[in-house]
Short mmCIF file of C-alpha atoms in Angstrom, two decimals:
data_model
loop_
_atom_site.label_atom_id
_atom_site.label_comp_id
_atom_site.label_asym_id
_atom_site.label_seq_id
_atom_site.Cartn_x
_atom_site.Cartn_y
_atom_site.Cartn_z
CA MET A 1245 0.64 1.41 -22.39
CA LEU A 1246 -3.13 1.43 -22.76
CA SER A 1247 -2.85 2.54 -26.36
CA ARG A 1248 -0.52 -0.39 -27.12
CA PHE A 1249 -2.96 -2.82 -25.52
CA LEU A 1250 -5.86 -1.38 -27.53
CA SER A 1251 -3.82 -1.64 -30.72
CA PHE A 1252 -2.97 -5.27 -29.93
CA LEU A 1253 -6.62 -6.00 -29.19
CA LEU A 1254 -7.70 -4.42 -32.46
CA LEU A 1255 -5.17 -6.42 -34.48
CA THR A 1256 -6.22 -9.60 -32.72
CA CYS A 1257 -9.88 -8.94 -33.58
CA LEU A 1258 -9.02 -8.22 -37.18
CA PHE A 1259 -6.94 -11.41 -37.37
CA PHE A 1260 -9.72 -13.59 -36.03
CA SER A 1261 -12.29 -11.74 -38.14
CA CYS A 1262 -10.32 -12.48 -41.31
CA ASN A 1263 -9.91 -16.11 -40.36
CA GLU A 1264 -13.61 -16.33 -39.58
CA ALA A 1265 -14.36 -15.03 -43.10
CA GLN A 1266 -12.29 -17.88 -44.53
CA LYS A 1267 -13.82 -20.55 -42.34
CA THR A 1268 -15.74 -23.30 -44.14
CA ASP A 1269 -18.13 -26.00 -43.04
CA ASP A 1270 -16.72 -29.38 -42.03
CA THR A 1271 -17.99 -31.28 -45.08
CA THR A 1272 -15.57 -32.90 -47.49
CA TYR A 1273 -17.25 -32.54 -50.89
CA ASP A 1274 -16.61 -34.74 -53.89
CA LEU A 1275 -16.20 -31.80 -56.27
CA TRP A 1276 -15.55 -28.10 -55.84
CA ILE A 1277 -16.02 -26.03 -59.01
CA LYS A 1278 -14.31 -22.75 -58.11
CA ASN A 1279 -15.15 -19.22 -59.21
CA ALA A 1280 -17.51 -20.25 -62.00
CA LYS A 1281 -19.66 -17.88 -63.99
CA VAL A 1282 -22.91 -19.66 -63.22
CA ILE A 1283 -25.78 -19.63 -65.73
CA ASP A 1284 -28.35 -21.47 -63.68
CA GLY A 1285 -30.96 -22.37 -66.30
CA THR A 1286 -33.70 -20.02 -65.10
CA GLY A 1287 -32.97 -17.37 -67.72
CA SER A 1288 -31.71 -14.97 -65.05
CA GLU A 1289 -28.40 -13.15 -65.34
CA SER A 1290 -25.24 -15.09 -64.57
CA TYR A 1291 -23.39 -14.75 -61.29
CA ARG A 1292 -20.02 -15.75 -59.89
CA ALA A 1293 -19.99 -18.60 -57.38
CA HIS A 1294 -18.43 -21.78 -56.04
CA VAL A 1295 -20.50 -24.88 -56.75
CA LEU A 1296 -19.97 -27.94 -54.58
CA VAL A 1297 -21.12 -31.47 -55.37
CA LEU A 1298 -21.63 -34.35 -52.96
CA ASN A 1299 -22.46 -37.75 -54.41
CA ASP A 1300 -24.86 -37.03 -57.32
CA THR A 1301 -26.25 -33.77 -55.96
CA ILE A 1302 -25.48 -30.05 -56.02
CA ALA A 1303 -24.89 -29.69 -52.30
CA LYS A 1304 -23.91 -26.03 -52.00
CA ILE A 1305 -23.77 -22.84 -54.07
CA GLU A 1306 -21.61 -20.17 -52.45
CA LYS A 1307 -21.52 -16.67 -53.92
CA ASP A 1308 -18.84 -15.53 -51.45
CA THR A 1309 -15.88 -16.68 -53.50
CA THR A 1310 -13.39 -15.79 -50.74
CA LEU A 1311 -14.45 -18.88 -48.84
CA GLU A 1312 -12.50 -22.11 -48.95
CA PHE A 1313 -13.81 -25.67 -48.88
CA LEU A 1314 -12.58 -29.23 -48.56
CA ALA A 1315 -13.12 -31.39 -51.63
CA GLN A 1316 -11.75 -34.55 -53.20
CA GLU A 1317 -11.46 -32.72 -56.53
CA GLN A 1318 -11.13 -29.03 -57.34
CA VAL A 1319 -11.72 -27.43 -60.74
CA ASP A 1320 -10.73 -23.85 -61.50
CA ALA A 1321 -13.64 -22.43 -63.53
CA ALA A 1322 -12.67 -18.76 -63.46
CA LYS A 1323 -12.53 -18.41 -67.25
CA LYS A 1324 -15.56 -20.57 -68.12
CA VAL A 1325 -19.31 -20.74 -67.66
CA LEU A 1326 -21.06 -23.42 -65.67
CA THR A 1327 -24.53 -24.48 -66.78
CA PRO A 1328 -26.90 -27.35 -66.17
CA GLY A 1329 -26.54 -30.27 -68.56
CA PHE A 1330 -28.73 -29.77 -71.60
CA ILE A 1331 -32.00 -31.68 -71.90
CA ASP A 1332 -33.08 -32.99 -75.31
CA THR A 1333 -36.87 -33.26 -75.29
CA HIS A 1334 -36.92 -35.18 -78.57
CA GLY A 1335 -34.17 -37.71 -79.17
CA HIS A 1336 -33.78 -41.11 -80.78
CA GLY A 1337 -31.59 -44.15 -80.21
CA ASP A 1338 -31.47 -47.59 -78.63
CA PRO A 1339 -29.88 -47.46 -75.17
CA ILE A 1340 -29.64 -51.25 -74.99
CA GLU A 1341 -27.95 -51.76 -78.35
CA SER A 1342 -25.82 -48.58 -78.29
CA PRO A 1343 -25.73 -47.10 -74.78
CA GLU A 1344 -22.77 -44.71 -75.18
CA PHE A 1345 -24.63 -41.75 -76.74
CA LYS A 1346 -21.37 -39.88 -77.27
CA ASN A 1347 -23.01 -37.65 -79.87
CA PHE A 1348 -25.28 -36.21 -77.16
CA LEU A 1349 -22.59 -35.88 -74.49
CA ALA A 1350 -20.27 -34.08 -76.93
CA MET A 1351 -22.87 -31.34 -77.45
CA GLY A 1352 -23.59 -31.00 -73.74
CA VAL A 1353 -26.73 -33.12 -73.52
CA THR A 1354 -27.02 -35.12 -70.29
CA THR A 1355 -30.70 -36.17 -70.52
CA ILE A 1356 -32.71 -37.32 -73.55
CA ALA A 1357 -36.39 -38.14 -74.04
CA LEU A 1358 -37.07 -41.32 -76.02
CA GLY A 1359 -40.23 -42.99 -77.32
CA GLN A 1360 -40.87 -40.25 -79.86
CA ASP A 1361 -43.18 -39.78 -82.86
CA GLY A 1362 -45.66 -42.34 -81.55
CA TYR A 1363 -43.17 -45.22 -81.33
CA SER A 1364 -41.77 -46.86 -78.21
CA PRO A 1365 -40.48 -50.41 -77.64
CA ARG A 1366 -43.23 -52.81 -78.71
CA GLU A 1367 -43.50 -54.42 -75.30
CA LYS A 1368 -46.62 -54.49 -73.17
CA ASP A 1369 -44.42 -54.34 -70.07
CA LEU A 1370 -42.24 -51.25 -70.43
CA SER A 1371 -40.98 -51.72 -66.87
CA GLY A 1372 -39.04 -54.79 -68.02
CA TRP A 1373 -37.46 -52.82 -70.86
CA MET A 1374 -36.55 -50.01 -68.45
CA GLN A 1375 -34.85 -52.50 -66.15
CA LYS A 1376 -32.70 -53.62 -69.08
CA VAL A 1377 -31.72 -49.98 -69.62
CA ASP A 1378 -30.86 -49.73 -65.92
CA SER A 1379 -28.47 -52.64 -66.33
CA VAL A 1380 -26.45 -51.11 -69.18
CA ASN A 1381 -25.85 -47.68 -67.58
CA ALA A 1382 -26.37 -45.49 -70.62
CA GLY A 1383 -24.08 -42.53 -71.19
CA VAL A 1384 -26.93 -40.06 -70.59
CA ASN A 1385 -30.06 -40.00 -68.48
CA ILE A 1386 -33.13 -41.32 -70.30
CA ALA A 1387 -36.71 -40.16 -69.80
CA MET A 1388 -39.21 -42.44 -71.50
CA PHE A 1389 -42.49 -41.75 -73.29
CA VAL A 1390 -44.90 -44.38 -74.56
CA GLY A 1391 -45.89 -44.19 -78.23
CA HIS A 1392 -49.49 -43.97 -79.40
CA ASN A 1393 -48.68 -45.90 -82.61
CA SER A 1394 -47.11 -48.66 -80.52
CA ILE A 1395 -50.15 -48.77 -78.24
CA ARG A 1396 -52.38 -49.18 -81.31
CA GLN A 1397 -50.22 -52.04 -82.53
CA LEU A 1398 -49.95 -53.80 -79.17
CA SER A 1399 -53.67 -53.49 -78.47
CA GLY A 1400 -54.63 -55.01 -81.81
CA VAL A 1401 -56.40 -51.80 -82.89
CA ASN A 1402 -53.70 -51.19 -85.49
CA TYR A 1403 -55.30 -49.74 -88.66
CA GLU A 1404 -58.87 -49.46 -87.39
CA GLU A 1405 -60.22 -45.95 -87.87
CA VAL A 1406 -62.56 -46.27 -84.90
CA PRO A 1407 -61.43 -48.72 -82.19
CA SER A 1408 -64.00 -51.02 -80.71
CA GLU A 1409 -64.98 -50.48 -77.11
CA GLU A 1410 -62.74 -53.38 -76.16
CA GLY A 1411 -59.88 -52.07 -78.28
CA LEU A 1412 -60.03 -48.62 -76.74
CA ALA A 1413 -60.15 -50.14 -73.26
CA GLU A 1414 -57.02 -52.15 -74.06
CA MET A 1415 -55.25 -49.01 -75.31
CA LYS A 1416 -56.11 -47.22 -72.07
CA SER A 1417 -54.88 -50.19 -70.06
CA LEU A 1418 -51.55 -50.20 -71.92
CA LEU A 1419 -51.24 -46.46 -71.37
CA ASN A 1420 -51.87 -46.82 -67.65
CA ASN A 1421 -49.35 -49.67 -67.46
CA ALA A 1422 -46.75 -47.43 -69.09
CA PHE A 1423 -47.37 -44.73 -66.48
CA ASP A 1424 -47.04 -47.36 -63.77
CA ALA A 1425 -43.62 -48.16 -65.25
CA GLY A 1426 -42.59 -44.50 -64.99
CA VAL A 1427 -43.07 -42.86 -68.39
CA PHE A 1428 -43.42 -39.09 -68.54
CA GLY A 1429 -46.27 -39.10 -71.03
CA MET A 1430 -47.42 -40.27 -74.44
CA THR A 1431 -46.15 -39.30 -77.87
CA SER A 1432 -48.19 -39.38 -81.06
CA GLY A 1433 -47.01 -39.62 -84.64
CA LEU A 1434 -50.16 -38.80 -86.56
CA GLU A 1435 -48.34 -38.41 -89.88
CA TYR A 1436 -47.32 -42.07 -89.64
CA ASN A 1437 -49.19 -45.36 -89.69
CA PRO A 1438 -51.12 -46.56 -87.80
CA GLY A 1439 -51.55 -43.28 -85.89
CA SER A 1440 -52.78 -41.57 -89.03
CA PHE A 1441 -55.97 -43.66 -88.82
CA SER A 1442 -56.94 -42.28 -85.40
CA LYS A 1443 -59.74 -39.78 -84.92
CA LYS A 1444 -60.34 -36.91 -82.51
CA GLU A 1445 -62.49 -38.95 -80.13
CA GLU A 1446 -59.83 -41.64 -79.63
CA LEU A 1447 -57.07 -39.11 -79.06
CA GLU A 1448 -59.11 -37.16 -76.52
CA GLU A 1449 -60.04 -40.33 -74.64
CA LEU A 1450 -56.33 -41.15 -74.30
CA ALA A 1451 -55.56 -37.54 -73.36
CA LYS A 1452 -57.91 -37.94 -70.41
CA VAL A 1453 -55.80 -40.84 -69.13
CA VAL A 1454 -52.59 -38.82 -69.64
CA GLY A 1455 -54.09 -35.96 -67.65
CA GLU A 1456 -55.23 -38.25 -64.84
CA ARG A 1457 -51.66 -39.57 -64.59
CA ASP A 1458 -50.10 -36.09 -64.57
CA GLY A 1459 -48.39 -36.67 -67.92
CA LEU A 1460 -47.68 -34.81 -71.15
CA ILE A 1461 -48.63 -35.49 -74.77
CA MET A 1462 -45.84 -34.76 -77.25
CA SER A 1463 -47.06 -34.87 -80.84
CA HIS A 1464 -45.54 -35.18 -84.26
CA MET A 1465 -48.69 -33.66 -85.61
CA ARG A 1466 -50.91 -34.93 -88.40
CA ASP A 1467 -49.60 -32.59 -91.10
CA GLU A 1468 -46.79 -30.02 -90.95
CA ASP A 1469 -47.43 -28.58 -94.42
CA ASP A 1470 -48.07 -24.84 -94.30
CA THR A 1471 -51.67 -25.20 -95.49
CA GLU A 1472 -52.45 -27.78 -92.79
CA VAL A 1473 -50.21 -26.93 -89.84
CA GLU A 1474 -52.72 -24.67 -88.09
CA GLN A 1475 -55.44 -27.31 -88.23
CA SER A 1476 -52.94 -29.85 -86.91
CA ILE A 1477 -52.10 -27.56 -84.00
CA ARG A 1478 -55.80 -27.10 -83.24
CA GLU A 1479 -56.27 -30.87 -83.16
CA LEU A 1480 -53.50 -31.12 -80.56
CA LEU A 1481 -54.89 -28.18 -78.58
CA SER A 1482 -58.23 -29.98 -78.31
CA GLN A 1483 -56.39 -32.67 -76.34
CA GLY A 1484 -55.01 -29.87 -74.19
CA LYS A 1485 -58.37 -29.65 -72.46
CA TYR A 1486 -57.31 -32.76 -70.54
CA CYS A 1487 -53.52 -32.61 -70.18
CA PRO A 1488 -50.47 -30.51 -71.13
CA VAL A 1489 -49.62 -30.77 -74.85
CA HIS A 1490 -46.39 -30.21 -76.73
CA VAL A 1491 -45.73 -29.65 -80.46
CA SER A 1492 -42.77 -31.80 -81.48
CA HIS A 1493 -40.15 -30.13 -83.72
CA ILE A 1494 -42.47 -27.25 -84.63
CA LYS A 1495 -42.13 -26.16 -88.25
CA SER A 1496 -44.05 -25.09 -91.33
CA VAL A 1497 -43.22 -27.07 -94.43
CA TYR A 1498 -43.18 -24.58 -97.37
CA GLY A 1499 -44.13 -21.66 -95.08
CA LYS A 1500 -41.95 -18.57 -95.32
CA GLY A 1501 -41.15 -15.41 -93.40
CA GLU A 1502 -41.42 -13.81 -90.01
CA GLU A 1503 -45.11 -12.95 -90.28
CA ARG A 1504 -46.05 -16.55 -91.02
CA GLY A 1505 -44.07 -17.63 -87.99
CA LYS A 1506 -45.94 -15.15 -85.82
CA GLU A 1507 -49.29 -16.39 -87.14
CA ILE A 1508 -48.42 -19.93 -86.09
CA LEU A 1509 -47.20 -18.82 -82.67
CA SER A 1510 -50.39 -16.84 -82.11
CA LEU A 1511 -52.29 -20.15 -81.96
CA LEU A 1512 -50.10 -21.30 -79.09
CA ASP A 1513 -50.23 -17.94 -77.32
CA SER A 1514 -54.02 -17.75 -77.57
CA ALA A 1515 -54.43 -21.27 -76.22
CA LYS A 1516 -52.03 -20.48 -73.38
CA ALA A 1517 -54.07 -17.39 -72.49
CA GLU A 1518 -57.16 -19.60 -72.32
CA GLY A 1519 -55.52 -21.96 -69.85
CA VAL A 1520 -54.15 -24.69 -72.12
CA GLU A 1521 -50.68 -25.86 -71.08
CA VAL A 1522 -48.98 -25.86 -74.47
CA THR A 1523 -45.29 -25.83 -75.40
CA ALA A 1524 -43.13 -26.83 -78.38
CA ASP A 1525 -39.58 -27.72 -79.30
CA LEU A 1526 -37.45 -27.03 -82.37
CA TYR A 1527 -34.10 -28.07 -83.86
CA PRO A 1528 -31.92 -25.39 -85.51
CA TYR A 1529 -31.80 -26.79 -89.06
CA THR A 1530 -33.94 -26.18 -92.14
CA ALA A 1531 -33.98 -29.81 -93.28
CA SER A 1532 -36.19 -32.43 -91.69
CA TYR A 1533 -35.39 -36.15 -91.57
CA THR A 1534 -37.76 -39.11 -91.69
CA GLY A 1535 -38.73 -42.16 -93.71
CA ILE A 1536 -39.16 -41.73 -97.46
CA ALA A 1537 -42.79 -42.81 -97.02
CA ILE A 1538 -43.47 -39.16 -96.22
CA VAL A 1539 -43.55 -38.40 -99.97
CA PHE A 1540 -45.80 -41.33 -100.93
CA PRO A 1541 -49.62 -41.10 -100.93
CA ASP A 1542 -51.62 -42.85 -98.21
CA TRP A 1543 -53.08 -45.23 -100.80
CA ALA A 1544 -49.57 -46.55 -101.57
CA LYS A 1545 -48.65 -47.24 -97.93
CA LYS A 1546 -49.64 -49.88 -95.40
CA PRO A 1547 -52.09 -51.44 -94.98
CA HIS A 1548 -52.38 -51.21 -98.79
CA ASP A 1549 -50.34 -53.57 -100.96
CA PHE A 1550 -47.60 -51.51 -102.63
CA ASP A 1551 -46.92 -54.06 -105.37
CA GLU A 1552 -50.61 -54.09 -106.24
CA VAL A 1553 -50.66 -50.27 -106.35
CA VAL A 1554 -47.68 -50.27 -108.72
CA ALA A 1555 -49.32 -52.88 -110.94
CA ASN A 1556 -52.66 -51.09 -111.17
CA ARG A 1557 -52.01 -47.40 -110.55
CA LYS A 1558 -48.38 -46.78 -111.53
CA THR A 1559 -49.10 -43.81 -113.81
CA GLU A 1560 -51.12 -42.14 -111.07
CA LEU A 1561 -48.37 -42.84 -108.53
CA GLN A 1562 -45.71 -41.42 -110.85
CA GLU A 1563 -47.70 -38.23 -111.27
CA PHE A 1564 -48.26 -37.92 -107.53
CA LEU A 1565 -44.55 -38.33 -106.76
CA ARG A 1566 -43.49 -35.86 -109.49
CA ASN A 1567 -45.81 -33.22 -108.04
CA LYS A 1568 -44.93 -34.01 -104.44
CA ILE A 1569 -41.18 -33.77 -104.96
CA ALA A 1570 -41.58 -30.57 -107.02
CA GLN A 1571 -43.60 -29.12 -104.17
CA ARG A 1572 -40.81 -30.12 -101.77
CA ASN A 1573 -38.22 -27.99 -103.62
CA GLY A 1574 -37.26 -30.57 -106.26
CA PRO A 1575 -35.29 -33.84 -106.31
CA GLU A 1576 -32.07 -32.13 -105.26
CA ALA A 1577 -33.75 -31.20 -101.95
CA THR A 1578 -34.30 -34.85 -100.95
CA LEU A 1579 -31.06 -36.32 -99.59
CA ILE A 1580 -31.24 -40.09 -99.03
CA GLY A 1581 -29.85 -41.01 -95.62
CA SER A 1582 -29.94 -44.82 -95.50
CA GLY A 1583 -29.73 -47.84 -97.76
CA GLU A 1584 -27.63 -48.23 -100.89
CA PHE A 1585 -28.10 -44.60 -101.99
CA ALA A 1586 -27.17 -42.99 -98.67
CA GLY A 1587 -25.46 -39.62 -99.10
CA LYS A 1588 -26.92 -38.93 -102.55
CA ASN A 1589 -29.90 -36.76 -103.44
CA LEU A 1590 -32.72 -37.89 -105.70
CA LYS A 1591 -31.43 -35.85 -108.64
CA GLU A 1592 -28.00 -37.49 -108.42
CA ILE A 1593 -29.53 -40.98 -108.17
CA SER A 1594 -31.82 -40.25 -111.11
CA GLU A 1595 -28.87 -39.22 -113.26
CA GLU A 1596 -26.80 -42.17 -112.08
CA LEU A 1597 -29.53 -44.69 -112.93
CA ASN A 1598 -30.67 -42.77 -116.03
CA LYS A 1599 -34.33 -42.82 -115.07
CA PRO A 1600 -36.84 -40.26 -113.74
CA PHE A 1601 -36.65 -39.69 -109.98
CA GLU A 1602 -40.26 -40.84 -109.54
CA ASP A 1603 -39.28 -44.22 -111.01
CA VAL A 1604 -36.29 -44.34 -108.68
CA LEU A 1605 -38.69 -43.92 -105.78
CA ILE A 1606 -41.07 -46.58 -107.07
CA GLU A 1607 -38.67 -49.18 -108.45
CA ASP A 1608 -35.45 -48.80 -106.48
CA ILE A 1609 -36.45 -47.46 -103.05
CA GLY A 1610 -40.16 -47.88 -102.30
CA PRO A 1611 -42.06 -46.30 -99.40
CA TYR A 1612 -40.06 -48.18 -96.74
CA GLY A 1613 -36.67 -48.52 -98.39
CA ALA A 1614 -34.86 -45.50 -96.98
CA SER A 1615 -34.93 -42.43 -94.79
CA GLY A 1616 -33.90 -39.01 -95.93
CA ALA A 1617 -33.24 -35.36 -95.19
CA TYR A 1618 -35.66 -32.92 -96.80
CA PHE A 1619 -34.72 -29.28 -97.33
CA ILE A 1620 -38.20 -27.82 -96.99
CA MET A 1621 -38.07 -25.19 -94.19
CA ASP A 1622 -37.53 -21.43 -94.25
CA GLU A 1623 -34.79 -20.13 -91.95
CA THR A 1624 -36.48 -16.80 -91.17
CA LEU A 1625 -39.70 -18.55 -90.17
CA GLN A 1626 -37.85 -21.08 -88.01
CA LYS A 1627 -35.87 -18.33 -86.26
CA THR A 1628 -39.17 -16.59 -85.52
CA LEU A 1629 -40.59 -19.75 -83.96
CA VAL A 1630 -37.55 -20.48 -81.83
CA GLN A 1631 -37.69 -17.08 -80.12
CA SER A 1632 -41.04 -17.86 -78.49
CA ASP A 1633 -40.97 -18.29 -74.72
CA LEU A 1634 -42.94 -21.51 -75.25
CA VAL A 1635 -40.30 -23.16 -77.45
CA ASN A 1636 -37.31 -25.11 -76.15
CA ILE A 1637 -34.48 -26.75 -78.09
CA CYS A 1638 -34.36 -30.37 -79.19
CA SER A 1639 -32.27 -32.34 -81.68
CA ASP A 1640 -34.66 -35.00 -83.05
CA GLY A 1641 -31.36 -36.76 -83.63
CA SER A 1642 -29.67 -40.06 -82.89
CA PRO A 1643 -26.17 -41.57 -82.94
CA THR A 1644 -26.76 -43.12 -86.39
CA MET A 1645 -29.04 -40.72 -88.28
CA ARG A 1646 -27.48 -39.10 -91.37
CA HIS A 1647 -28.42 -35.58 -90.33
CA PRO A 1648 -26.17 -33.11 -88.48
CA ARG A 1649 -28.89 -32.30 -85.95
CA GLY A 1650 -28.03 -35.42 -83.95
CA TYR A 1651 -24.47 -34.19 -83.43
CA GLY A 1652 -24.74 -30.43 -83.64
CA SER A 1653 -28.09 -28.99 -82.52
CA PHE A 1654 -27.21 -27.72 -79.05
CA ALA A 1655 -23.76 -26.53 -80.08
CA LYS A 1656 -25.26 -24.73 -83.07
CA VAL A 1657 -27.68 -22.81 -80.86
CA ILE A 1658 -24.73 -21.28 -79.01
CA GLU A 1659 -22.42 -20.95 -82.01
CA THR A 1660 -24.99 -19.47 -84.40
CA TYR A 1661 -28.00 -18.13 -82.49
CA VAL A 1662 -25.97 -16.64 -79.62
CA ASN A 1663 -22.44 -15.92 -80.86
CA ASP A 1664 -23.06 -15.09 -84.52
CA ASP A 1665 -26.65 -13.83 -84.82
CA GLY A 1666 -27.31 -12.45 -81.33
CA LEU A 1667 -30.77 -14.02 -81.45
CA PHE A 1668 -30.55 -14.80 -77.72
CA THR A 1669 -28.36 -13.97 -74.79
CA LEU A 1670 -26.43 -16.97 -73.54
CA GLU A 1671 -28.68 -17.01 -70.47
CA GLU A 1672 -31.79 -17.19 -72.65
CA ALA A 1673 -30.34 -19.95 -74.81
CA VAL A 1674 -29.31 -22.01 -71.79
CA HIS A 1675 -32.81 -21.62 -70.33
CA LYS A 1676 -34.30 -23.05 -73.54
CA MET A 1677 -31.93 -26.01 -73.33
CA THR A 1678 -32.27 -26.70 -69.59
CA GLY A 1679 -34.82 -25.15 -67.24
CA LEU A 1680 -37.60 -24.73 -69.80
CA ALA A 1681 -37.10 -28.25 -71.13
CA ALA A 1682 -37.15 -29.71 -67.61
CA LYS A 1683 -40.32 -27.84 -66.70
CA THR A 1684 -42.04 -28.96 -69.90
CA MET A 1685 -41.23 -32.62 -69.31
CA GLY A 1686 -41.86 -32.62 -65.58
CA LEU A 1687 -38.24 -33.30 -64.60
CA GLN A 1688 -38.27 -31.98 -61.05
CA SER A 1689 -34.68 -32.73 -60.05
CA ARG A 1690 -32.80 -31.54 -63.14
CA GLY A 1691 -32.45 -28.58 -65.47
CA LEU A 1692 -31.25 -25.95 -62.97
CA ILE A 1693 -28.15 -25.23 -60.93
CA GLN A 1694 -29.84 -25.23 -57.57
CA GLU A 1695 -29.00 -26.79 -54.22
CA GLY A 1696 -30.58 -30.20 -53.86
CA LEU A 1697 -30.89 -30.91 -57.58
CA LYS A 1698 -28.89 -33.52 -59.48
CA ALA A 1699 -25.39 -32.59 -60.58
CA ASP A 1700 -25.73 -32.75 -64.37
CA LEU A 1701 -23.29 -29.97 -65.25
CA LEU A 1702 -21.34 -28.44 -68.14
CA LEU A 1703 -18.22 -26.29 -67.95
CA PHE A 1704 -17.19 -24.57 -71.18
CA ASP A 1705 -16.00 -21.47 -72.97
CA PRO A 1706 -18.92 -20.30 -75.16
CA ALA A 1707 -16.54 -18.79 -77.72
CA LYS A 1708 -15.07 -22.24 -78.42
CA VAL A 1709 -18.34 -24.11 -78.94
CA LYS A 1710 -18.65 -25.38 -82.49
CA ALA A 1711 -21.05 -27.67 -84.36
CA THR A 1712 -18.78 -29.54 -86.77
CA ALA A 1713 -21.37 -31.94 -88.23
CA THR A 1714 -22.50 -31.29 -91.80
CA PHE A 1715 -24.91 -33.00 -94.19
CA GLU A 1716 -21.89 -34.41 -96.02
CA ASN A 1717 -20.26 -35.58 -92.76
CA PRO A 1718 -23.09 -35.75 -90.20
CA HIS A 1719 -21.34 -37.85 -87.55
CA GLN A 1720 -18.68 -35.37 -86.44
CA LEU A 1721 -18.78 -34.62 -82.72
CA ALA A 1722 -19.44 -31.10 -81.48
CA GLU A 1723 -16.53 -29.22 -79.95
CA GLY A 1724 -16.19 -26.98 -76.92
CA PHE A 1725 -18.06 -28.81 -74.15
CA ASP A 1726 -14.86 -30.04 -72.57
CA GLU A 1727 -16.14 -30.87 -69.07
CA VAL A 1728 -19.41 -32.78 -68.60
CA TRP A 1729 -20.72 -34.29 -65.39
CA VAL A 1730 -23.65 -36.72 -65.32
CA ASN A 1731 -25.11 -37.38 -61.89
CA GLY A 1732 -22.02 -35.88 -60.30
CA LYS A 1733 -19.56 -38.07 -62.23
CA ARG A 1734 -17.15 -36.93 -64.91
CA ALA A 1735 -18.44 -38.20 -68.24
CA VAL A 1736 -16.19 -35.96 -70.36
CA THR A 1737 -12.81 -34.51 -69.36
CA ASN A 1738 -10.91 -32.29 -71.76
CA ALA A 1739 -13.04 -33.67 -74.59
CA GLN A 1740 -12.15 -37.26 -73.64
CA PHE A 1741 -14.96 -39.66 -72.73
CA SER A 1742 -14.94 -41.68 -69.56
CA GLU A 1743 -14.82 -45.46 -70.00
CA GLU A 1744 -17.63 -45.69 -67.45
CA ARG A 1745 -21.17 -44.51 -68.11
CA PHE A 1746 -23.18 -42.62 -65.50
CA GLY A 1747 -26.64 -42.06 -66.98
CA GLN A 1748 -29.79 -43.30 -65.28
CA MET A 1749 -33.20 -44.51 -66.44
CA LEU A 1750 -35.45 -41.78 -65.06
CA ARG A 1751 -38.95 -42.61 -63.87
CA LYS A 1752 -41.71 -40.11 -63.31
CA GLN A 1753 -43.30 -40.17 -59.91
CA ILE A 1754 -47.00 -40.19 -60.78
CA PRO A 1755 -50.28 -40.31 -58.89
#
């Protein structure tokens, strides 16, 4: 009799023990992503877990996958990986004119940084512009930077090589106002006008303000040519005495090979060892994209009168352009991306118009008549740069740009660098696209799968990720990122976009 009672007692204990193991908290979550292979953005190895979302926040991560929870929506993730939404540290686009940003969402990007290359909206009150962005609910989150070129223009300094005391004070005031509005830092575009007129002293004075406001300087440096890139990096590092600095779309135009890549990285590593907070980003293509003015000499660009230059110095300009284009791998390596010749390279246009390509540039396009893609980078060198722990991924793309990087960059990193080349583990690649990017920008509530952070999430099968955009057809959406959540809301479901948009205008909390 006693043995029966003990057996009954044991069974009862086991029964209640099992039920206790299945017991959940009393919360009803909005979303329960079940049994996911979680790659959390830190670079650490993946793990299996349930991830639960409440409102716009990751509320719970449970590694005991035997537990059950209450949720308005359940998603079985057993055969997929769950990562943070990707963060594009260098993007382009107008969230007021075209707020959808489907090109970014389709490649898993949930946050983009705008105001790049020294240019931001030419408004003295950026807070008003940000409020307009709030009202349209962009498809992705937007982190804003203020542009140094725009500050020069708005302050009236413009093309002055050395600003007056009053002009510099106005630039600093505009910079402080931008931080008050919530920007994350300042960008410079020193290869473009009017930023190209600025000197070291001006840039360092502005860097002091950026440092005081806990911001970051992102720089399209003064010259990316292989003979000048190291000096350009040093110029940026000198600003790093006052604030963190970041090399935008790091590259070496004409540079080749792994050793050259290591030489360039050694500058960053040495500065880091000396206490400079320096980082960089990179897009996974060997063609750049910018205005055709990049191939024209300074003396043929604003503030100089182009028509006057053509009238008085045409032979000299022709010779310059012939040499410049030859140096940049020939006319076939310049693919026009806007205007009447969009989709054709300079060689094709030259043959079509039956005139030398330098005359096409002078007579039919001009320094401000088009943008283009330029096939001037070495793949081995770029792959060396991207493997640095200091380098995260960006696209430098937009919804309208005729370059596949705006539609394919983040997908290509997984498809090519992870799946095909084995350049990274998936965990390492995700870190470069999420946690590292967030840390660089100062995004404290995004970039990781961690309790309490915002629920920008991707669920996908890495083997199915594909960058479909090409230079011939650059506006083809990436494939494979079938489930995308922005601030806890479904933005993409089975590759279909939500009619609603859930992005937010992000503002940096600054001193």
